PDB file of C-alpha atoms in Angstrom:
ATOM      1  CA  UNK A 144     100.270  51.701 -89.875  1.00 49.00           C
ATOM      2  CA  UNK A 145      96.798  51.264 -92.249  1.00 51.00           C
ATOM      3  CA  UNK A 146      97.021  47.781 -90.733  1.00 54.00           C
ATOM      4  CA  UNK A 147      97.024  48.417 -86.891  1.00 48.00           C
ATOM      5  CA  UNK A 148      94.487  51.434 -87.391  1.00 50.00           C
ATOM      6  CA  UNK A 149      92.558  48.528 -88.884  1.00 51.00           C
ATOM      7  CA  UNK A 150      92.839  46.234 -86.382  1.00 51.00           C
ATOM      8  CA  UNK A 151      91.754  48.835 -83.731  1.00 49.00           C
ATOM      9  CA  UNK A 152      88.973  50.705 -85.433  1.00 58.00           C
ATOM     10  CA  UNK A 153      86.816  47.434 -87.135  1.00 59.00           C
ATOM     11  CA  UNK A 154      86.225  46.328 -83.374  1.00 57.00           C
ATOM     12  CA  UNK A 155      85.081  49.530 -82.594  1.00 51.00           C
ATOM     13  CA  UNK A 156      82.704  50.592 -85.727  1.00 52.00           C
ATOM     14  CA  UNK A 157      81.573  47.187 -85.403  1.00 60.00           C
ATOM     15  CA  UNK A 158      80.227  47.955 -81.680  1.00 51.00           C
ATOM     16  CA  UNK A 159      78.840  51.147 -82.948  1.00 48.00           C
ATOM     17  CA  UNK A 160      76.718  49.177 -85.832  1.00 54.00           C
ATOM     18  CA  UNK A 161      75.530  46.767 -83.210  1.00 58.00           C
ATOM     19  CA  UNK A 162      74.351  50.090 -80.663  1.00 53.00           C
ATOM     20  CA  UNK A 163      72.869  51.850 -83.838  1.00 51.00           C
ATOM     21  CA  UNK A 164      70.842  49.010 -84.491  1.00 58.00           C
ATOM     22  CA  UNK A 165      69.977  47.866 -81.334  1.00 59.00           C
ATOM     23  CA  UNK A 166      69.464  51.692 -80.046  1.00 62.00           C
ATOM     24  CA  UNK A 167      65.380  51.630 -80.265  1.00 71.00           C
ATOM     25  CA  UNK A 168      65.393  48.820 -78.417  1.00 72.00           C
ATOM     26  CA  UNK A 169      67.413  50.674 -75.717  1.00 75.00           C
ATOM     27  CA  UNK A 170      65.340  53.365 -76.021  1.00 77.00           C
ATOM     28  CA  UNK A 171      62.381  51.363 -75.330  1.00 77.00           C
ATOM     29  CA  UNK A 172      64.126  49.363 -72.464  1.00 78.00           C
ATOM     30  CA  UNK A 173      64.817  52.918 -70.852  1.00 82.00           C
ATOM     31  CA  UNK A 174      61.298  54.106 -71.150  1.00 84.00           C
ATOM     32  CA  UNK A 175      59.795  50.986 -69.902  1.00 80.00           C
ATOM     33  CA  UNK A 176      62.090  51.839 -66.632  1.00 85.00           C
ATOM     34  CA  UNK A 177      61.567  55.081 -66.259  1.00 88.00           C
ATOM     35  CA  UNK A 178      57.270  54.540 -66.519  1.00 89.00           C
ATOM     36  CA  UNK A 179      57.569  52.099 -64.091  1.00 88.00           C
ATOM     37  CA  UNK A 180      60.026  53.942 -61.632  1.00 90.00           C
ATOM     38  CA  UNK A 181      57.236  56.746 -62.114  1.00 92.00           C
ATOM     39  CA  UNK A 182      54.246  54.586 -61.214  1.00 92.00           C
ATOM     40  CA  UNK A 183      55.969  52.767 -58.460  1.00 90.00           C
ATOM     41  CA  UNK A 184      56.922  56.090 -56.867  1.00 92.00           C
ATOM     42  CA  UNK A 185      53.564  57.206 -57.090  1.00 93.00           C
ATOM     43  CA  UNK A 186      52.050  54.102 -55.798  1.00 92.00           C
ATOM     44  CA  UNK A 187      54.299  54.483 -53.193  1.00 91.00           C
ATOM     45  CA  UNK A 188      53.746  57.797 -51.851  1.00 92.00           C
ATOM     46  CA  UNK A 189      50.113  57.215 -52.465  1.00 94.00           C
ATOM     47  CA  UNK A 190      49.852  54.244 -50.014  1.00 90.00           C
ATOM     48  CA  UNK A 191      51.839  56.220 -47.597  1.00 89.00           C
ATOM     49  CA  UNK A 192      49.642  59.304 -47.181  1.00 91.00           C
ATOM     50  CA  UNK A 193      46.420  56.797 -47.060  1.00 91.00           C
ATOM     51  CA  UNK A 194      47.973  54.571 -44.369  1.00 85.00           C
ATOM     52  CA  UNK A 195      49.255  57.686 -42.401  1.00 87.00           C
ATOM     53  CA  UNK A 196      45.318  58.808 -42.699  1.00 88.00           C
ATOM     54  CA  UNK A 197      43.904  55.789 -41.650  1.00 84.00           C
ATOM     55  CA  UNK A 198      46.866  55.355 -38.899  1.00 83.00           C
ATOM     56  CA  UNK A 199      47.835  52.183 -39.822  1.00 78.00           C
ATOM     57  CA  UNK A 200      51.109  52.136 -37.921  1.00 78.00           C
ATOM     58  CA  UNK A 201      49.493  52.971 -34.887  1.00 79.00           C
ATOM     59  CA  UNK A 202      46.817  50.021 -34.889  1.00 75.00           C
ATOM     60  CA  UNK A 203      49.360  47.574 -35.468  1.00 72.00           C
ATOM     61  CA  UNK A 204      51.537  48.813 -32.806  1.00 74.00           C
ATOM     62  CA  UNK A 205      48.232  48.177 -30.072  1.00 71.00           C
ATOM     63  CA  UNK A 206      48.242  44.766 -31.566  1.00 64.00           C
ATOM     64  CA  UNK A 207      51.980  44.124 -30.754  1.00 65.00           C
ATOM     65  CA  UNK A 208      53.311  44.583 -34.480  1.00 68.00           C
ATOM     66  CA  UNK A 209      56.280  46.600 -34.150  1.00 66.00           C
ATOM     67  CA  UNK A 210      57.415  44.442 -31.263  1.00 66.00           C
ATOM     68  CA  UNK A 211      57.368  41.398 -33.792  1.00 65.00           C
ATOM     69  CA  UNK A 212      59.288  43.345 -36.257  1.00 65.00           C
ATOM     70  CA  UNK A 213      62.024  44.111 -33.971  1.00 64.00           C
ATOM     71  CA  UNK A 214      61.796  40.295 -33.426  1.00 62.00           C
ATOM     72  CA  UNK A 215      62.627  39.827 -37.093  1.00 60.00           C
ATOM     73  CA  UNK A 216      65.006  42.124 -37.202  1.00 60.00           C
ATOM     74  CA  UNK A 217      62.998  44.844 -39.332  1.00 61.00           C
ATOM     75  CA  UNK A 218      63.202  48.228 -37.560  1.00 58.00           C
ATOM     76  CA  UNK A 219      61.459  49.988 -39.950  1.00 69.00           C
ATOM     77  CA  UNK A 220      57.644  50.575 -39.606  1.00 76.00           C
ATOM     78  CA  UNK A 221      55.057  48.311 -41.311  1.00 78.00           C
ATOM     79  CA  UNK A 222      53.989  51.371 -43.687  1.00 81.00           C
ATOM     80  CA  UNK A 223      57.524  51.590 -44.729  1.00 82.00           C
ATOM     81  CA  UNK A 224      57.656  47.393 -44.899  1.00 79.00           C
ATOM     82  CA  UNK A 225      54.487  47.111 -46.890  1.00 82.00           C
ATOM     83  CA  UNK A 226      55.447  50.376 -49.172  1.00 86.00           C
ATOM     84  CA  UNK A 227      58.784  48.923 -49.890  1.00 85.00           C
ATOM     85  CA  UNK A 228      57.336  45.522 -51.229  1.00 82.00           C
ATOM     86  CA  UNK A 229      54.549  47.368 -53.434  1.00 85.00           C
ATOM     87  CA  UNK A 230      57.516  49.739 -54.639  1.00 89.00           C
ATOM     88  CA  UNK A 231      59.694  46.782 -56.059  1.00 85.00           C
ATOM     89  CA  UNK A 232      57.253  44.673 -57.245  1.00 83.00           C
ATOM     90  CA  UNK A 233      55.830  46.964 -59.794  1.00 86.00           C
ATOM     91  CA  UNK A 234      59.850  48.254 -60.640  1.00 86.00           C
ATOM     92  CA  UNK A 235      60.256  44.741 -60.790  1.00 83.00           C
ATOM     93  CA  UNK A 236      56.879  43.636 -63.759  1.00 82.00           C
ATOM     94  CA  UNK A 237      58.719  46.707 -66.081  1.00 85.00           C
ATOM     95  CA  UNK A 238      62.197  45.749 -65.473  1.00 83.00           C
ATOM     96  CA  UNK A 239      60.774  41.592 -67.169  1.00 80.00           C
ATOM     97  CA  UNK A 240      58.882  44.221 -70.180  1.00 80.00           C
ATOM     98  CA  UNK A 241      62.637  45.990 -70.263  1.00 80.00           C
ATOM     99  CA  UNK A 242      64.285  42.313 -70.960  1.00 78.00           C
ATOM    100  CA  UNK A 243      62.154  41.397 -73.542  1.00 79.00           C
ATOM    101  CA  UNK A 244      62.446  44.452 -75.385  1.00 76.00           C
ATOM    102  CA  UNK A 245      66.348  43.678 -75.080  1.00 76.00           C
ATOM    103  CA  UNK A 246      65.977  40.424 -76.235  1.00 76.00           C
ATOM    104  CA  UNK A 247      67.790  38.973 -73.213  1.00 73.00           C
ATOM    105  CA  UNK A 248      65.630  35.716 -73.493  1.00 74.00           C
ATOM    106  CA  UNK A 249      68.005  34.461 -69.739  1.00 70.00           C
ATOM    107  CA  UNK A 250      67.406  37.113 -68.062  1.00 71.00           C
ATOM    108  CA  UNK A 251      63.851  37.149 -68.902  1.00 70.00           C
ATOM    109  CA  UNK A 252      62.955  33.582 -68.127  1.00 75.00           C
ATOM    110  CA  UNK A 253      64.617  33.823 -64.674  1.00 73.00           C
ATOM    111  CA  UNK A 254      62.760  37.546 -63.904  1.00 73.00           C
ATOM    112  CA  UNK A 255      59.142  35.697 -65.197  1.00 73.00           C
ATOM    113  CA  UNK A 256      59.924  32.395 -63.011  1.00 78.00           C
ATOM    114  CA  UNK A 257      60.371  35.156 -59.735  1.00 74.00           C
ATOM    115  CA  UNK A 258      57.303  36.985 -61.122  1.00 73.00           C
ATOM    116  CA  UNK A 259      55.421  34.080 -60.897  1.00 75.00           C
ATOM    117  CA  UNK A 260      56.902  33.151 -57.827  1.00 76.00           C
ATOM    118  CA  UNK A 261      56.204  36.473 -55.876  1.00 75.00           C
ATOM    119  CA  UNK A 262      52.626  35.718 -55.320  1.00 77.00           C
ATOM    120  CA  UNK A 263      53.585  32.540 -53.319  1.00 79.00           C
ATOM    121  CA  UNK A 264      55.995  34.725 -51.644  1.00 76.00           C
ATOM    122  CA  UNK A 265      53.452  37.323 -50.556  1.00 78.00           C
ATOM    123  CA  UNK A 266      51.088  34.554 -49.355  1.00 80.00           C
ATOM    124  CA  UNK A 267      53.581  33.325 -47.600  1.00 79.00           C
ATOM    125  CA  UNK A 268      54.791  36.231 -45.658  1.00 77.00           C
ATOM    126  CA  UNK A 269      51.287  37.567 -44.836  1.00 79.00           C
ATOM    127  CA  UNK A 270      50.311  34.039 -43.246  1.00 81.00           C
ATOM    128  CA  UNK A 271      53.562  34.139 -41.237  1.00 79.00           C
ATOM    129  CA  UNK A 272      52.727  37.757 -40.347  1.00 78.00           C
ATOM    130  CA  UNK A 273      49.300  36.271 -39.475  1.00 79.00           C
ATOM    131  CA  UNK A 274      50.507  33.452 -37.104  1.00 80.00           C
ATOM    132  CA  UNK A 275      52.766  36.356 -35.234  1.00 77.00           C
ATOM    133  CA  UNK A 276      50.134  38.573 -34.509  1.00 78.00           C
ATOM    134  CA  UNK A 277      47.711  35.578 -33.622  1.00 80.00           C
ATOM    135  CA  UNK A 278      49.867  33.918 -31.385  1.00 79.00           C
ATOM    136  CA  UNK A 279      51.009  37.423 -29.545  1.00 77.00           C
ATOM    137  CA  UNK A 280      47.026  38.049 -29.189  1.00 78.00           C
ATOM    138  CA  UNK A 281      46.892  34.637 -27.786  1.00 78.00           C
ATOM    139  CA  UNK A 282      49.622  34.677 -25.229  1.00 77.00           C
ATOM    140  CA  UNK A 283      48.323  38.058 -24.033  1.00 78.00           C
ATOM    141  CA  UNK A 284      44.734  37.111 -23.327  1.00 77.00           C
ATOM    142  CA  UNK A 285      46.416  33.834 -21.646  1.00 74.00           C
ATOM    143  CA  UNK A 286      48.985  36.108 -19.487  1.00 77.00           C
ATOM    144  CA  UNK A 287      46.032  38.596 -18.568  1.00 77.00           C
ATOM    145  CA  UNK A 288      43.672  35.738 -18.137  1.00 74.00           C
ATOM    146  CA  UNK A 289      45.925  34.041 -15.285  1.00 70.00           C
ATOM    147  CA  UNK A 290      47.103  37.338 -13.571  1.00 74.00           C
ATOM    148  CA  UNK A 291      43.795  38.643 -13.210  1.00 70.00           C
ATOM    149  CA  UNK A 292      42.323  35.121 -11.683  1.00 68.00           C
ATOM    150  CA  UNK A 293      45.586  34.557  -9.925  1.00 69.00           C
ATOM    151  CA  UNK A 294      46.624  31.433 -11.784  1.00 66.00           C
ATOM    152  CA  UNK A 295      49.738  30.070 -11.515  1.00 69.00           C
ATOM    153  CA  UNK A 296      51.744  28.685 -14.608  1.00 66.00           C
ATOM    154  CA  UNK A 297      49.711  30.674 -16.848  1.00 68.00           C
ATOM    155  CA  UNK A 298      52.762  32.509 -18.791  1.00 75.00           C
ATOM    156  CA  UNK A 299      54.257  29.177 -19.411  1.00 76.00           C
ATOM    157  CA  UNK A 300      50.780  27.768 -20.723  1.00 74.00           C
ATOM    158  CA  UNK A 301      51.107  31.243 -22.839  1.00 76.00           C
ATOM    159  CA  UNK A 302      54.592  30.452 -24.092  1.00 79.00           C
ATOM    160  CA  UNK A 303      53.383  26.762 -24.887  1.00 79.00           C
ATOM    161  CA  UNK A 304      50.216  28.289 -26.923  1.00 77.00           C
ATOM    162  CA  UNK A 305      52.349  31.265 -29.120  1.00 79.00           C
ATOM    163  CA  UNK A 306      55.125  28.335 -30.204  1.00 80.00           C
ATOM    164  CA  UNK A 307      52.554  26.066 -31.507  1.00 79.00           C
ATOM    165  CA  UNK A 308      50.723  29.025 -33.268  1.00 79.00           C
ATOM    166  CA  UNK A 309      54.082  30.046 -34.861  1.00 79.00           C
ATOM    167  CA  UNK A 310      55.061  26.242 -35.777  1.00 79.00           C
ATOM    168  CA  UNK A 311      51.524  25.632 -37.647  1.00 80.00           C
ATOM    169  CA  UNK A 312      52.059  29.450 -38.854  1.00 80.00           C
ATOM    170  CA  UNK A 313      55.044  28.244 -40.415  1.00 78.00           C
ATOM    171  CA  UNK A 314      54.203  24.976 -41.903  1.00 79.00           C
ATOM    172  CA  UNK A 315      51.461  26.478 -43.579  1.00 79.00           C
ATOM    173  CA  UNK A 316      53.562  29.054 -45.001  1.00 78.00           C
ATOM    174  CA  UNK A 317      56.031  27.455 -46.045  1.00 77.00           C
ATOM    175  CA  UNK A 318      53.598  24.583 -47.903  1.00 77.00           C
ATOM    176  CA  UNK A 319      52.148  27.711 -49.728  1.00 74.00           C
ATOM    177  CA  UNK A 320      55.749  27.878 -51.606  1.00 72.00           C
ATOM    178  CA  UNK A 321      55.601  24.255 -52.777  1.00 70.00           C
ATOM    179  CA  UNK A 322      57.228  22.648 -49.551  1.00 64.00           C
ATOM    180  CA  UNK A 323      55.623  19.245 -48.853  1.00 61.00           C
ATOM    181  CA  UNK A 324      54.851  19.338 -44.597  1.00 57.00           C
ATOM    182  CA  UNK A 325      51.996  16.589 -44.433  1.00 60.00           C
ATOM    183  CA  UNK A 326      54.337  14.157 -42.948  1.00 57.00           C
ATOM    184  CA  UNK A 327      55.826  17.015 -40.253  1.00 57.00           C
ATOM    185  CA  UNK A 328      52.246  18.245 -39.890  1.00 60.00           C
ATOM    186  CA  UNK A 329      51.020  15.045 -39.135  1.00 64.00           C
ATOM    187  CA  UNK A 330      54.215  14.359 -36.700  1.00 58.00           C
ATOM    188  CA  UNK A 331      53.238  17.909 -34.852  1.00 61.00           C
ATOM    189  CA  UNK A 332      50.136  17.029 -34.307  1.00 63.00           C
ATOM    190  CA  UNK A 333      50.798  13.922 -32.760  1.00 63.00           C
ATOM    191  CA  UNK A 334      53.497  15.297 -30.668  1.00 59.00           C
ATOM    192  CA  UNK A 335      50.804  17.889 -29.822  1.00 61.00           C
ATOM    193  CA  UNK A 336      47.950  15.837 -28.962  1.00 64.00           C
ATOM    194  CA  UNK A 337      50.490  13.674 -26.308  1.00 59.00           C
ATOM    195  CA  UNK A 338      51.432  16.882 -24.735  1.00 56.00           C
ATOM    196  CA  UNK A 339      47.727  18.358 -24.218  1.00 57.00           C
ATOM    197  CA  UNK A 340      46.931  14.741 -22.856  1.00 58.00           C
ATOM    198  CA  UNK A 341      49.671  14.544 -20.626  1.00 52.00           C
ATOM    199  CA  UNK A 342      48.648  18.450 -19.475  1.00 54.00           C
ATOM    200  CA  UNK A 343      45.060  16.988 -19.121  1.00 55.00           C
ATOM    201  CA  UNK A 344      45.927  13.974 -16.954  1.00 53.00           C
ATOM    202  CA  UNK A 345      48.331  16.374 -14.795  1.00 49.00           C
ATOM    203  CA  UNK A 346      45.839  18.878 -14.447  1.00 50.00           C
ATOM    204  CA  UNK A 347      43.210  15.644 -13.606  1.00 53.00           C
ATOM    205  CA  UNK A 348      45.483  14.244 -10.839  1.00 48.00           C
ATOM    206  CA  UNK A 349      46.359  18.014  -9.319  1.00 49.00           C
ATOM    207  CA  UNK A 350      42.765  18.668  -9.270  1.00 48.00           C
ATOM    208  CA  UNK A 351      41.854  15.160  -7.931  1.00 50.00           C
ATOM    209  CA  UNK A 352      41.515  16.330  -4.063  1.00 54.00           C
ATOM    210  CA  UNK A 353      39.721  19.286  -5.158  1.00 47.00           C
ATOM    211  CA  UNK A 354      36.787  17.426  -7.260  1.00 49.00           C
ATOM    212  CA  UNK A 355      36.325  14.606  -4.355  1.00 56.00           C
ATOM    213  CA  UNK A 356      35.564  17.958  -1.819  1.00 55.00           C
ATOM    214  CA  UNK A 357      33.342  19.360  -4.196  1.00 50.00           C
ATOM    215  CA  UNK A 358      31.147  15.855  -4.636  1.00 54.00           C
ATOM    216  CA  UNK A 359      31.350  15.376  -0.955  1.00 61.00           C
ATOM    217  CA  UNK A 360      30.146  19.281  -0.053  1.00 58.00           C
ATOM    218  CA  UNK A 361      26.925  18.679  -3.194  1.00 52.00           C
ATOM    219  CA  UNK A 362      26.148  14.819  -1.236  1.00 54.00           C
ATOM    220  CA  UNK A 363      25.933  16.126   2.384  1.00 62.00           C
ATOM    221  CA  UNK A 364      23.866  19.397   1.059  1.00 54.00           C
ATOM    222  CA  UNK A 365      21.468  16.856  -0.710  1.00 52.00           C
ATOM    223  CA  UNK A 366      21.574  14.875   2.388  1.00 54.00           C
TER     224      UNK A 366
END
């Protein structure tokens, strides 16, 4: 009986030596957690009374924001997007302290490499943003600029514009996380070039009856 009550408490006491030991480090893990829960919830409501001051929701709706969101897939409102990212990525610099304190050297390593990552990540997402808003700006003044001199094809030429926005949006997102694009870039741009020739020799040849009435009309007034 001495044997089997052996066998079943050694495990056990040995777990509790390990948690005794180990305990101030737990305790500091916890606290390192619970400061940075506290500052990242206070950072977070901060940021949303200023940008509910400054009505930062509502300027970005004028500029066609929320209608790109819904695009994504993100119904929530850009305060909420932009609060939610500064919330985690301060939780997320104390949760690396709280792995070190543990010791837990893997876990660590693999939280620093994202850490150091995230920058790229932000960069990334705000030049994306960027294109999005650019290229909706752009294929509104294009749409408004045809209705209003009665142009015809001008939404297409709109369409044409906000896809190539978004395409050199992307590439130079995506080459801010590493991603090699000079060869694609340099494809696009070809591809590009042939189009806005081909638009300019269409537009040339459309136009061509138009331009010999003009030069005939400024001839026979200078006659």
């Amino acid at each position: 009986m001495s044997e089997f009550m052996g066998l079943v408490t050694t495990p056990l006491l040995d777990l509790w030596h390990r948690v005794a030991e180990r305990s101030p480090s737990f305790i500091a893990a916890l606290l390192f957690l619970f400061i940075g829960l506290v500052i990242a919830r206070a950072l977070r409501t901060f940021l949303e009374i200023l940008l509910q001051k400054i009505k930062f929701d509502e300027y970005l709706s004028r500029i066609g924001m929320h209608e790109i969101m819904a695009r994504l897939g993100l119904g929530k409102s850009p305060t909420y997007a932009l609060t939610f990212i500064v919330f985690w990525s301060i939780l997320f610099v104390f949760l690396v302290s709280a792995a070190k304190v543990l010791n837990l050297t893997v876990i660590s390593d693999v939280l620093e490499r994202f850490l150091v990552f995230l920058p790229k990540l932000l960069v990334f997402t705000l030049i994306l943003f960027g294109g999005l808003l650019f290229g909706h700006f752009i294929h509104q003044v294009v749409c408004n600029s045809a209705s209003v001199n009665n142009l015809r094809g001008g939404s297409t030429l709109a369409k044409f514009i906000y896809i190539a926005v978004l395409i050199f949006a992307s590439l130079l997102a995506l080459e801010q996380l590493g991603i090699e694009m000079a060869i694609v870039r340099s494809s696009l741009q070809i591809v590009l070039a042939s189009v806005g020739l081909a638009c300019a020799i269409a537009f040339g040849l459309g136009a061509k009856d138009l331009v010999e009435d003009m030069m005939r009309n400024f001839f026979n007034k200078k006659k």
